[in-house]
GROMACS .gro file of C-alpha atoms in nm:
model
  175
    1MET     CA    1   1.534  -0.145  -1.313
    2MET     CA    2   1.667   0.029  -0.997
    3ASN     CA    3   1.810   0.345  -1.200
    4LYS     CA    4   1.445   0.415  -1.374
    5PHE     CA    5   1.272   0.507  -1.050
    6LYS     CA    6   1.165   0.858  -1.013
    7LYS     CA    7   1.350   0.850  -0.679
    8ILE     CA    8   1.534   0.579  -0.476
    9GLY     CA    9   1.699   0.562  -0.139
   10TYR     CA   10   1.953   0.301  -0.030
   11ASP     CA   11   1.925  -0.046   0.119
   12VAL     CA   12   1.641  -0.109  -0.138
   13ARG     CA   13   1.571  -0.453  -0.264
   14VAL     CA   14   1.324  -0.488  -0.568
   15HIS     CA   15   1.313  -0.881  -0.650
   16ASP     CA   16   1.380  -0.933  -1.006
   17GLN     CA   17   1.043  -1.104  -1.066
   18ALA     CA   18   0.835  -0.790  -0.928
   19ILE     CA   19   0.650  -0.586  -1.206
   20ILE     CA   20   0.666  -0.226  -1.167
   21THR     CA   21   0.510  -0.107  -1.502
   22ARG     CA   22   0.572   0.263  -1.450
   23PRO     CA   23   0.899   0.317  -1.239
   24GLU     CA   24   0.937   0.676  -1.348
   25LEU     CA   25   0.635   0.743  -1.129
   26VAL     CA   26   0.754   0.559  -0.819
   27GLU     CA   27   0.951   0.696  -0.549
   28ILE     CA   28   1.140   0.476  -0.290
   29GLY     CA   29   1.274   0.546   0.044
   30ASN     CA   30   1.551   0.356   0.241
   31HIS     CA   31   1.539   0.024   0.386
   32VAL     CA   32   1.260  -0.100   0.139
   33ALA     CA   33   1.197  -0.496   0.022
   34ILE     CA   34   0.955  -0.548  -0.283
   35ASP     CA   35   0.939  -0.920  -0.305
   36MET     CA   36   0.884  -1.148  -0.588
   37TRP     CA   37   0.538  -1.130  -0.793
   38VAL     CA   38   0.458  -0.784  -0.685
   39TYR     CA   39   0.255  -0.607  -0.959
   40LEU     CA   40   0.258  -0.238  -0.939
   41SER     CA   41   0.073  -0.030  -1.199
   42THR     CA   42   0.012   0.281  -1.027
   43PRO     CA   43   0.254   0.607  -0.925
   44ALA     CA   44   0.372   0.541  -0.555
   45LYS     CA   45   0.550   0.713  -0.287
   46ILE     CA   46   0.708   0.431  -0.075
   47GLY     CA   47   0.883   0.574   0.264
   48ASN     CA   48   1.130   0.421   0.469
   49TYR     CA   49   1.124   0.064   0.619
   50ILE     CA   50   0.856  -0.062   0.405
   51HIS     CA   51   0.816  -0.428   0.304
   52ILE     CA   52   0.576  -0.527   0.031
   53ALA     CA   53   0.542  -0.940   0.049
   54PRO     CA   54   0.521  -1.165  -0.229
   55SER     CA   55   0.208  -1.166  -0.462
   56VAL     CA   56   0.079  -0.815  -0.394
   57SER     CA   57  -0.119  -0.634  -0.654
   58ILE     CA   58  -0.132  -0.257  -0.667
   59ILE     CA   59  -0.380  -0.160  -0.936
   60GLY     CA   60  -0.530   0.152  -1.088
   61GLY     CA   61  -0.330   0.290  -1.351
   62ALA     CA   62  -0.113   0.614  -1.418
   63ASN     CA   63  -0.360   0.832  -1.286
   64ALA     CA   64  -0.392   0.656  -0.948
   65LEU     CA   65  -0.159   0.679  -0.637
   66LEU     CA   66  -0.050   0.474  -0.338
   67THR     CA   67   0.117   0.639  -0.056
   68MET     CA   68   0.302   0.433   0.209
   69GLU     CA   69   0.434   0.628   0.491
   70ASP     CA   70   0.747   0.492   0.717
   71PHE     CA   71   0.718   0.155   0.879
   72SER     CA   72   0.415   0.045   0.678
   73ASN     CA   73   0.367  -0.308   0.537
   74ILE     CA   74   0.152  -0.510   0.296
   75GLY     CA   75   0.132  -0.855   0.373
   76SER     CA   76   0.143  -1.147   0.092
   77GLY     CA   77  -0.135  -1.165  -0.136
   78GLY     CA   78  -0.261  -0.808  -0.080
   79ARG     CA   79  -0.480  -0.632  -0.315
   80ILE     CA   80  -0.448  -0.237  -0.320
   81VAL     CA   81  -0.730  -0.115  -0.577
   82CYS     CA   82  -0.651   0.259  -0.627
   83ALA     CA   83  -0.892   0.294  -0.895
   84SER     CA   84  -1.140   0.063  -1.050
   85ASP     CA   85  -1.446   0.078  -1.278
   86ASP     CA   86  -1.790   0.173  -1.109
   87PHE     CA   87  -1.979  -0.172  -1.156
   88THR     CA   88  -2.310   0.010  -1.120
   89GLN     CA   89  -2.275   0.200  -1.430
   90GLY     CA   90  -2.108   0.196  -1.769
   91LEU     CA   91  -1.910  -0.071  -1.944
   92ILE     CA   92  -1.660  -0.241  -1.744
   93SER     CA   93  -1.272  -0.334  -1.852
   94PRO     CA   94  -0.969  -0.129  -1.899
   95VAL     CA   95  -0.974  -0.235  -2.259
   96VAL     CA   96  -1.285  -0.023  -2.310
   97PRO     CA   97  -1.254   0.332  -2.418
   98VAL     CA   98  -1.288   0.559  -2.077
   99GLU     CA   99  -1.590   0.765  -2.224
  100HIS     CA  100  -1.809   0.462  -2.195
  101ARG     CA  101  -1.699   0.380  -1.837
  102THR     CA  102  -1.736   0.543  -1.498
  103ILE     CA  103  -1.397   0.510  -1.297
  104ILE     CA  104  -1.358   0.545  -0.927
  105ASN     CA  105  -0.995   0.648  -0.870
  106LYS     CA  106  -0.889   0.762  -0.508
  107PRO     CA  107  -0.567   0.745  -0.349
  108ILE     CA  108  -0.492   0.487  -0.079
  109THR     CA  109  -0.261   0.623   0.210
  110PHE     CA  110  -0.113   0.392   0.459
  111LYS     CA  111  -0.007   0.615   0.740
  112LYS     CA  112   0.305   0.545   0.955
  113PHE     CA  113   0.307   0.195   1.113
  114ALA     CA  114   0.003   0.093   0.919
  115THR     CA  115   0.004  -0.279   0.817
  116LEU     CA  116  -0.216  -0.507   0.608
  117GLY     CA  117  -0.224  -0.865   0.702
  118VAL     CA  118  -0.214  -1.166   0.443
  119ASN     CA  119  -0.484  -1.148   0.173
  120CYS     CA  120  -0.638  -0.841   0.247
  121THR     CA  121  -0.796  -0.606  -0.004
  122VAL     CA  122  -0.802  -0.202   0.034
  123LEU     CA  123  -1.055  -0.031  -0.190
  124PRO     CA  124  -1.022   0.318  -0.341
  125GLY     CA  125  -1.010   0.616  -0.130
  126VAL     CA  126  -0.903   0.441   0.200
  127THR     CA  127  -0.674   0.585   0.454
  128LEU     CA  128  -0.523   0.326   0.692
  129GLY     CA  129  -0.467   0.525   1.009
  130GLU     CA  130  -0.144   0.562   1.198
  131GLY     CA  131  -0.063   0.229   1.364
  132CYS     CA  132  -0.350   0.056   1.220
  133ILE     CA  133  -0.321  -0.341   1.182
  134VAL     CA  134  -0.566  -0.516   0.933
  135GLY     CA  135  -0.590  -0.878   1.015
  136ALA     CA  136  -0.562  -1.159   0.739
  137ASN     CA  137  -0.840  -1.184   0.467
  138SER     CA  138  -1.022  -0.861   0.551
  139VAL     CA  139  -1.169  -0.627   0.313
  140VAL     CA  140  -1.097  -0.269   0.396
  141THR     CA  141  -1.381  -0.025   0.234
  142LYS     CA  142  -1.364   0.277   0.455
  143ASP     CA  143  -1.068   0.471   0.666
  144THR     CA  144  -0.950   0.317   0.972
  145GLU     CA  145  -0.874   0.472   1.284
  146PRO     CA  146  -0.531   0.506   1.430
  147TRP     CA  147  -0.368   0.246   1.635
  148MET     CA  148  -0.659  -0.022   1.589
  149VAL     CA  149  -0.643  -0.366   1.513
  150TYR     CA  150  -0.942  -0.445   1.239
  151ALA     CA  151  -1.068  -0.765   1.085
  152GLY     CA  152  -1.351  -0.886   0.880
  153THR     CA  153  -1.538  -0.835   0.547
  154PRO     CA  154  -1.585  -0.552   0.564
  155ALA     CA  155  -1.316  -0.471   0.837
  156LYS     CA  156  -1.430  -0.347   1.157
  157PRO     CA  157  -1.230  -0.224   1.472
  158ILE     CA  158  -1.157  -0.545   1.709
  159LYS     CA  159  -0.920  -0.395   1.973
  160PRO     CA  160  -0.677  -0.101   2.025
  161ARG     CA  161  -0.302  -0.168   1.938
  162GLU     CA  162  -0.012  -0.086   2.168
  163ARG     CA  163   0.192   0.190   2.058
  164GLU     CA  164   0.442   0.293   2.327
  165ARG     CA  165   0.695   0.017   2.261
  166ILE     CA  166   0.679   0.077   1.881
  167LEU     CA  167   0.741   0.466   1.911
  168LYS     CA  168   1.034   0.392   2.146
  169SER     CA  169   1.182   0.137   1.897
  170VAL     CA  170   1.156   0.428   1.631
  171LYS     CA  171   1.357   0.638   1.859
  172LEU     CA  172   1.616   0.399   1.914
  173LEU     CA  173   1.652   0.325   1.530
  174GLU     CA  174   1.703   0.697   1.459
  175LYS     CA  175   2.004   0.730   1.687
   0.00000   0.00000   0.00000
């Protein structure tokens, strides 16, 4: 599968049991691990030093988009919904012709150092701000602020996150 990607860097590990339905629409940087039971059905731009943990679903189809900037991560069991039916109108199901459905299709972006905890869900159109952390079992329905810890359903800001040590570590890695 590795030679089927649109772009792929070095030190990339994609588990044999990961399912990437459209690898020709996926760009992967360097130092990336995509673990077992990951399901990716959207185009994706995956930066450097990225980890996508086991049992993550990234859904939305060929017209959706996930962007993960450097040092961002998705914890085990994460659900990234880049496109979905609008449940308030039209029929609902990917097997129903699109003219009978209303689809919400908005890209999801993880800015640098943004991390999603275990079993979190991110809904269409959300941007996780730089350095943002989302705690376990949270649902992210709106953009998050940079360098903030979020938790809950819907996710709300809890406290700021320390960033100086993180930025210092990145400088050391770049040497």
